[in-house]
Coordinates of C-alpha atoms and ligand atoms in Angstrom, one line a residue:
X9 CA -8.2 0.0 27.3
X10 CA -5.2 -0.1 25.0
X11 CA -5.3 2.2 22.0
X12 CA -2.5 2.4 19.4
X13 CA -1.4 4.6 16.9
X14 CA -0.5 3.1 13.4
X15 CA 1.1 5.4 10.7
X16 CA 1.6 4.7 7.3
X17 CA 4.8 7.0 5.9
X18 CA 4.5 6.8 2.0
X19 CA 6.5 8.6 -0.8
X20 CA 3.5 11.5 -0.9
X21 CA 0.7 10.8 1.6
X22 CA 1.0 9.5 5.5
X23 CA -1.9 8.0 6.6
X24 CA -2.4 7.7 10.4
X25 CA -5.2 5.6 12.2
X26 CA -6.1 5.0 16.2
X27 CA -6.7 1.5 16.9
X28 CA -8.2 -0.4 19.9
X29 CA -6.8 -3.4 21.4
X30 CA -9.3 -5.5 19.5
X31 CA -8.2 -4.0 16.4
X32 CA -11.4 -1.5 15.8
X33 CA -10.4 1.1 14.1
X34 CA -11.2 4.6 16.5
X35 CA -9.7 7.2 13.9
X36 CA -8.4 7.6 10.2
X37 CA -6.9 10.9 9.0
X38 CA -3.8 11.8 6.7
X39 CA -1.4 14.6 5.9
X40 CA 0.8 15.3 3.1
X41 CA 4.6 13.9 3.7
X42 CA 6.6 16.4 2.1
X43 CA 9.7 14.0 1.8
X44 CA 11.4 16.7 0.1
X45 CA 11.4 19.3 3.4
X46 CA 13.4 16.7 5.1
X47 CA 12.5 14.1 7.8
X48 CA 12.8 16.8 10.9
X49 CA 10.2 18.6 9.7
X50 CA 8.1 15.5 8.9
X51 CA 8.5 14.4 12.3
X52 CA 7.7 17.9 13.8
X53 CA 4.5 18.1 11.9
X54 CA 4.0 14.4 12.6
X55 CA 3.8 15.5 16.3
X56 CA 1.5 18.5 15.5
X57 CA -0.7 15.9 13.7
X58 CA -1.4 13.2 15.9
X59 CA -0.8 15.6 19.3
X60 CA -5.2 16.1 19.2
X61 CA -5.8 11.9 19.1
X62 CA -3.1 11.0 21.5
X63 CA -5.3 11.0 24.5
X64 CA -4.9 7.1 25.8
X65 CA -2.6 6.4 23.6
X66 CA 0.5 4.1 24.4
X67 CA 2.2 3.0 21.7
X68 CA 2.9 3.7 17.6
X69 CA 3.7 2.0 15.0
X70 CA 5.3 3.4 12.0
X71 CA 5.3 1.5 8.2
X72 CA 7.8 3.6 5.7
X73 CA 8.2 2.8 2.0
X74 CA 12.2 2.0 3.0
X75 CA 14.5 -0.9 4.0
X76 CA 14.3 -0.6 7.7
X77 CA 17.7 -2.4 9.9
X78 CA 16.9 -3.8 13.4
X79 CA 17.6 -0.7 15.5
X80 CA 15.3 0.7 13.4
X81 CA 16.8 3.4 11.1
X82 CA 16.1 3.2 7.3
X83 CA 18.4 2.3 4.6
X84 CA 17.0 2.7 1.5
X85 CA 14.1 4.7 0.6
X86 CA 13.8 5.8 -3.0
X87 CA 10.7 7.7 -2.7
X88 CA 11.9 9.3 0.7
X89 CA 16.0 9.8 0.0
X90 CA 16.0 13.0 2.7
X91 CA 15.0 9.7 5.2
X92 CA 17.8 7.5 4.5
X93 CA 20.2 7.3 7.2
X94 CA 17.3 9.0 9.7
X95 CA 16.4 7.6 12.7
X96 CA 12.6 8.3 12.3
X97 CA 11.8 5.8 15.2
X98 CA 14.6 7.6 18.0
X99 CA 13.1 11.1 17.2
X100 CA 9.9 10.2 17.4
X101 CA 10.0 8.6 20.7
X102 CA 12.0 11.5 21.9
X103 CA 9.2 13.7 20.8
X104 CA 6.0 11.6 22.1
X105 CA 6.1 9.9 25.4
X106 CA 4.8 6.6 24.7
X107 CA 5.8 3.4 26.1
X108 CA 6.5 1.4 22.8
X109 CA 7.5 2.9 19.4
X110 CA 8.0 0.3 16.3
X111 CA 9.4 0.6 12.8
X112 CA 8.6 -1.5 9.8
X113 CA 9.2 -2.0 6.5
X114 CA 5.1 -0.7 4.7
X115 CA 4.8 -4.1 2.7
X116 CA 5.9 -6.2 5.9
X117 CA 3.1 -3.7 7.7
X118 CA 0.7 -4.9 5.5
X119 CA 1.2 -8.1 5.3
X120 CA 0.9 -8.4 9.3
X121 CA -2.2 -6.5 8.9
X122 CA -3.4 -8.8 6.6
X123 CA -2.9 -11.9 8.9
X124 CA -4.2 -10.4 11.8
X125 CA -7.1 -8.6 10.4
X126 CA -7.8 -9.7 6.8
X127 CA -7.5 -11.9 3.9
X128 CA -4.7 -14.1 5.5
X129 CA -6.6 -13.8 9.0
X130 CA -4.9 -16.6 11.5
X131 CA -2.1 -18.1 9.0
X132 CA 1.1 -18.9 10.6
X133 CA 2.7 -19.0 7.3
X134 CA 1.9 -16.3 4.5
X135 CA 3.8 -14.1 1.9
X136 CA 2.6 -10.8 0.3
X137 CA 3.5 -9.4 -3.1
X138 CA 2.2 -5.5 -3.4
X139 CA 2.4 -4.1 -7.0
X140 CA 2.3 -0.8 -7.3
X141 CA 5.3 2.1 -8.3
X142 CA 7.7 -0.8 -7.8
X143 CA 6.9 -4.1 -6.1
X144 CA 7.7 -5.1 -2.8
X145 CA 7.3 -8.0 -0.8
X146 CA 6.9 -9.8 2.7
X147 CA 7.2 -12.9 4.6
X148 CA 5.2 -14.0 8.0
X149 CA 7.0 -17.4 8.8
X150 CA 6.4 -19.8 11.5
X151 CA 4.3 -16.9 12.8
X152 CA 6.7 -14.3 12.3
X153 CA 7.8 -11.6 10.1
X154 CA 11.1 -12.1 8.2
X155 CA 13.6 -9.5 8.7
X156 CA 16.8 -11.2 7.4
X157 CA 20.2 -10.9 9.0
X158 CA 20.3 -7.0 8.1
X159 CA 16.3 -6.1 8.0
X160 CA 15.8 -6.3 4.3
X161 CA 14.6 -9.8 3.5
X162 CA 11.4 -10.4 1.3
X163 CA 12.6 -8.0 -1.7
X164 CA 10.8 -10.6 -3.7
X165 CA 10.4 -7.3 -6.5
X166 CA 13.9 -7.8 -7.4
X167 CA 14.0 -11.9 -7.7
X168 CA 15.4 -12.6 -11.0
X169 CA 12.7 -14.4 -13.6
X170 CA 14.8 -14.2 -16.4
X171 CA 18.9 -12.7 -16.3
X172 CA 18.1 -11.3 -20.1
X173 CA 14.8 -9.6 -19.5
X174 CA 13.4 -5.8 -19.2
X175 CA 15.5 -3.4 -17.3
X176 CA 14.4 -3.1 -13.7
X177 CA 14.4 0.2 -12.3
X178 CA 16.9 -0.7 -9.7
X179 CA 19.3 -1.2 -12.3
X180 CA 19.6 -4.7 -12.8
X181 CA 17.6 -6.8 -15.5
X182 CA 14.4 -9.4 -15.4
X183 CA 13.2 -8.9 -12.1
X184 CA 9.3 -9.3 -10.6
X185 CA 9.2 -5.5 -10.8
X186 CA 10.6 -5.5 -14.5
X187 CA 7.1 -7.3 -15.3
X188 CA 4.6 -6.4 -12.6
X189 CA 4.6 -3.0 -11.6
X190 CA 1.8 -0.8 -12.7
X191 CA 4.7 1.1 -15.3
X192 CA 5.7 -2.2 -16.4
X193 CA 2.0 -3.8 -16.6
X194 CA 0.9 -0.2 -19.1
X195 CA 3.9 -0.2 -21.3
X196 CA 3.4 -3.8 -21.8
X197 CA -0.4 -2.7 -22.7
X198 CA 0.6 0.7 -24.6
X199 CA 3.3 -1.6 -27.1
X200 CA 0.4 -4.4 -28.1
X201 CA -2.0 -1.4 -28.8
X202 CA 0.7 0.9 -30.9
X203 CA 0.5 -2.5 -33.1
X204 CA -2.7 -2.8 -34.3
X205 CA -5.0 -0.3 -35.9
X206 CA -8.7 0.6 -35.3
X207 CA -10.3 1.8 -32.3
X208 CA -11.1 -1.0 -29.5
X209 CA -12.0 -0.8 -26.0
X210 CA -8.5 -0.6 -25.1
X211 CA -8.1 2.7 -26.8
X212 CA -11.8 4.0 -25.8
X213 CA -10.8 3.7 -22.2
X214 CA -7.3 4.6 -23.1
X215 CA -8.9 8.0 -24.9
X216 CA -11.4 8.1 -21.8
X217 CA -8.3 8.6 -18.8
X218 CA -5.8 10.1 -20.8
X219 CA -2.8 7.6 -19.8
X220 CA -2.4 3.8 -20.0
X221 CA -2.6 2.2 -15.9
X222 CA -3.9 -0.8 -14.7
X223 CA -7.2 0.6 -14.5
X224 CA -7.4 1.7 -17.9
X225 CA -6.9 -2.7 -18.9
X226 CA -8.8 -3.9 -16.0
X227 CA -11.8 -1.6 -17.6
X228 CA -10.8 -2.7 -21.4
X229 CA -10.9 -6.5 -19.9
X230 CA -14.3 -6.2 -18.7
X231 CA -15.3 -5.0 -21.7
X232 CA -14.2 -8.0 -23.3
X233 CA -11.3 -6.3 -25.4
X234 CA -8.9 -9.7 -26.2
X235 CA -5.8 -7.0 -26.0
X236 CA -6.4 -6.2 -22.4
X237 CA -7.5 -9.9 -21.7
X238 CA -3.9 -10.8 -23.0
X239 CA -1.7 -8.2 -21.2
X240 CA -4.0 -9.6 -17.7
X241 CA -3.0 -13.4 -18.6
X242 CA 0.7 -12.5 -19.3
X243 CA 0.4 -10.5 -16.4
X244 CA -0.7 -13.2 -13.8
X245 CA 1.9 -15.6 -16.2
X246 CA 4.5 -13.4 -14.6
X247 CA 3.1 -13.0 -11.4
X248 CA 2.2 -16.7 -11.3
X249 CA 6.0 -17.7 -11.8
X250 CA 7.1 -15.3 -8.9
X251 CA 4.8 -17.2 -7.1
X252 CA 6.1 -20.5 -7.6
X253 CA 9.3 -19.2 -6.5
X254 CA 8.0 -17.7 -3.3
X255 CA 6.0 -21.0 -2.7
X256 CA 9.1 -23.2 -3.6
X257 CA 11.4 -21.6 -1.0
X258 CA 8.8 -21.0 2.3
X259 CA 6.2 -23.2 1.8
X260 CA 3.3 -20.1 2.5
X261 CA -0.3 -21.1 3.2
X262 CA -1.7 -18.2 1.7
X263 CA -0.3 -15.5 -0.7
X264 CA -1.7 -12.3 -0.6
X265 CA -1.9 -9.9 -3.4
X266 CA -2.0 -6.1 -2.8
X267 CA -1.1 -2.3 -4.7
X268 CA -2.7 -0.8 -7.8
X269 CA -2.1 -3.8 -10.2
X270 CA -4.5 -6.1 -7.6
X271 CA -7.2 -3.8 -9.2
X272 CA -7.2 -6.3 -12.0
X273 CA -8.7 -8.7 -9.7
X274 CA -9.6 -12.4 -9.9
X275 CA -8.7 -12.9 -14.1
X276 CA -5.3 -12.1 -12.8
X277 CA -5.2 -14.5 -10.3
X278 CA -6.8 -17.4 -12.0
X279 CA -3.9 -17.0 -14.4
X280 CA -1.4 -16.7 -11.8
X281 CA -3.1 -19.8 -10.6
X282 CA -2.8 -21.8 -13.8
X283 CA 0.9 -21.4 -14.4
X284 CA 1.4 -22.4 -10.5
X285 CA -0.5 -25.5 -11.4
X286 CA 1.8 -25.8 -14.2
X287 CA 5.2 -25.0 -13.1
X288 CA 5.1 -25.7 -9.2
X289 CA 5.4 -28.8 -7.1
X290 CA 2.1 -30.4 -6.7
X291 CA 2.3 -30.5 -3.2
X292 CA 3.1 -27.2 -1.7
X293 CA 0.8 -25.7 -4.6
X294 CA -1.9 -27.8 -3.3
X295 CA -1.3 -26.4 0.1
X296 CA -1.7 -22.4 -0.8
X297 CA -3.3 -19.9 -1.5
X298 CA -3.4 -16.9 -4.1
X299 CA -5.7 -13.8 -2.8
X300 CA -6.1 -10.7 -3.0
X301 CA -5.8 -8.3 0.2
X302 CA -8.9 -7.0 1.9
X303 CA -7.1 -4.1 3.6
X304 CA -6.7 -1.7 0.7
X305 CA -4.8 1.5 0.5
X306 CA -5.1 1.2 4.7
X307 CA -3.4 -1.7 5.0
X308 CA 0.4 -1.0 6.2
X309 CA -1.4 1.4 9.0
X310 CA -3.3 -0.9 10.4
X311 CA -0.4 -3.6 10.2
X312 CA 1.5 -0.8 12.3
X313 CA -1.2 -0.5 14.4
X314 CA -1.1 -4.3 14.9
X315 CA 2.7 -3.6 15.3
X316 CA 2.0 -1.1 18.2
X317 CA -0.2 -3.9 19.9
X318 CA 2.3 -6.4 19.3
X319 CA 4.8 -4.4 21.7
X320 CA 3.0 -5.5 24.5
X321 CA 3.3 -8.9 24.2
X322 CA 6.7 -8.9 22.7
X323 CA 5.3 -10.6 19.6
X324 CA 6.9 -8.1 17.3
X325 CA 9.0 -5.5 19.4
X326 CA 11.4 -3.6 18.3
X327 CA 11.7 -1.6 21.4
X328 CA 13.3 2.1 21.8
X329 CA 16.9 1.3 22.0
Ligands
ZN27 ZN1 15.2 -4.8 -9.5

């Protein structure tokens, strides 16, 4: 039988799982990515890592937190800068013999995951929006992932909501990320609470974990406090807009939701709901939508795993140049 290898590169952990052809998953394990040693050594101790499950094995697919161009080398990667430039996918098919190595984009990873084997299971059409760190997006299209005419379509993060709002860590102004990112969703939380004064369940939980996070407000909410409550409905007013936009331009079935910030769950949603109610077209609207992803924090490996599968059918090759 075919078995696969999916691997998940992230900013501090790399997550690696062995999948079957019917996408049971065989093995899970990590180890630590130690961006800052440089991607040689990553990919050396990748090798040492995954040399014990290989047995069977016959193709890998990698997701890295970067922008990733068609021949497969990454562009950008903030939270992996040694990696820029690298050609993770070349070395690594140098290093293990298999007969199909891929390369994608973690959010894209995800998202195919997600249509294959969760909350967007059999959609042709489907967009994801993971908030975490930052925010990044992806697109599945006419039963295909986006890539754009240079590999870095779907950066729905840093679509403009409004030209004049908070600075967005990429520099420019007003973007998804500027309101949805788990930084972005706590300061938002940590300014209301510096305004008022007495204790509330905001602050118990606050006091409780020691920093403001998602969490922290998804715990406060539950609790009832009206603070919390309000930073979740502006939250999914944010979100909800993005939507609209995403839903405007590609006409998605579903839209899944995924990173940290999901944690806040269905309130969130049911906001983001109401303002794509209120600010959409009726009919695509009608047509989609909003969940939250079913995958978790192994999403983007099994999406790579799926990746790996895909090779054999050409459905989503990117095959060693
Ligand atoms: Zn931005």
């Amino acid at each position: 039988m075919t078995r696969v290898l999916g691997v998940d590169v992230g900013g501090t952990n790399t997550k690696v799982v062995r999948m079957d052809a019917t996408g049971a998953i065989e093995h899970r394990s990590s180890l630590k990515t130690k961006g800052d040693e440089g991607p040689e050594s990553f990919v050396a101790r990748l090798v040492d890592h995954v040399s014990p499950i290989c047995a069977g094995v016959t193709a890998m697919g990698l997701a890295v937190a970067a922008l990733v161009r068609h021949d497969g080398s990454l562009q950008q990667a903030p939270n992996l800068k040694k990696f820029e430039g690298f050609d993770l996918q070349g070395e690594l098919a140098r290093a293990l013999a298999f007969e199909h190595m891929a390369v994608e984009n973690d959010v894209n990873a995800a998202l195919l995951g997600e249509v294959r084997l969760g909350a967007a299971r059999g959609a042709g059409h489907a967009a994801m929006l993971s908030l975490g760190t930052g925010v990044g997006g992806g697109l599945f299209i006419d039963g295909r992932l986006v890539r754009g005419h240079s590999g870095t379509a779907a950066e729905i993060g840093h679509t403009i909501l409004d030209p004049e709002g908070p600075p967005c860590p990429c520099g420019d102004r007003g973007h998804v990320e500027a309101y949805l990112s788990a930084q972005a969703i706590s300061r938002r939380a940590s300014e209301r609470l510096a305004q008022v004064t007495g204790p509330s369940r905001l602050s118990h939980h606050l006091e409780q974990a020691g920093a403001m996070s998602p969490r922290v407000i998804s715990a406060a909410a539950h609790d009832g406090d009206a603070l919390a409550l309000e930073v979740v409905a502006e939250s999914g007013y944010w979100l909800g807009l993005a939507c609209v936009n995403v839903v405007h331009m590609f006409n998605p079935e579903v839209v899944v939701l995924g990173g940290g910030v999901a944690g806040l769950g269905e309130p969130l949603l049911d906001a983001a709901r109401a303002t794509l109610h209120e600010r959409g077209m009726p009919g695509p609207v009608a047509a989609m939508r909003l969940v939250l992803a079913e995958l978790g924090s192994e999403g983007a490996a099994k999406g790579a795993a799926v990746l790996a599968l895909d090779s054999f059918n050409g459905a989503g090759i990117r095959p060693i140049a």
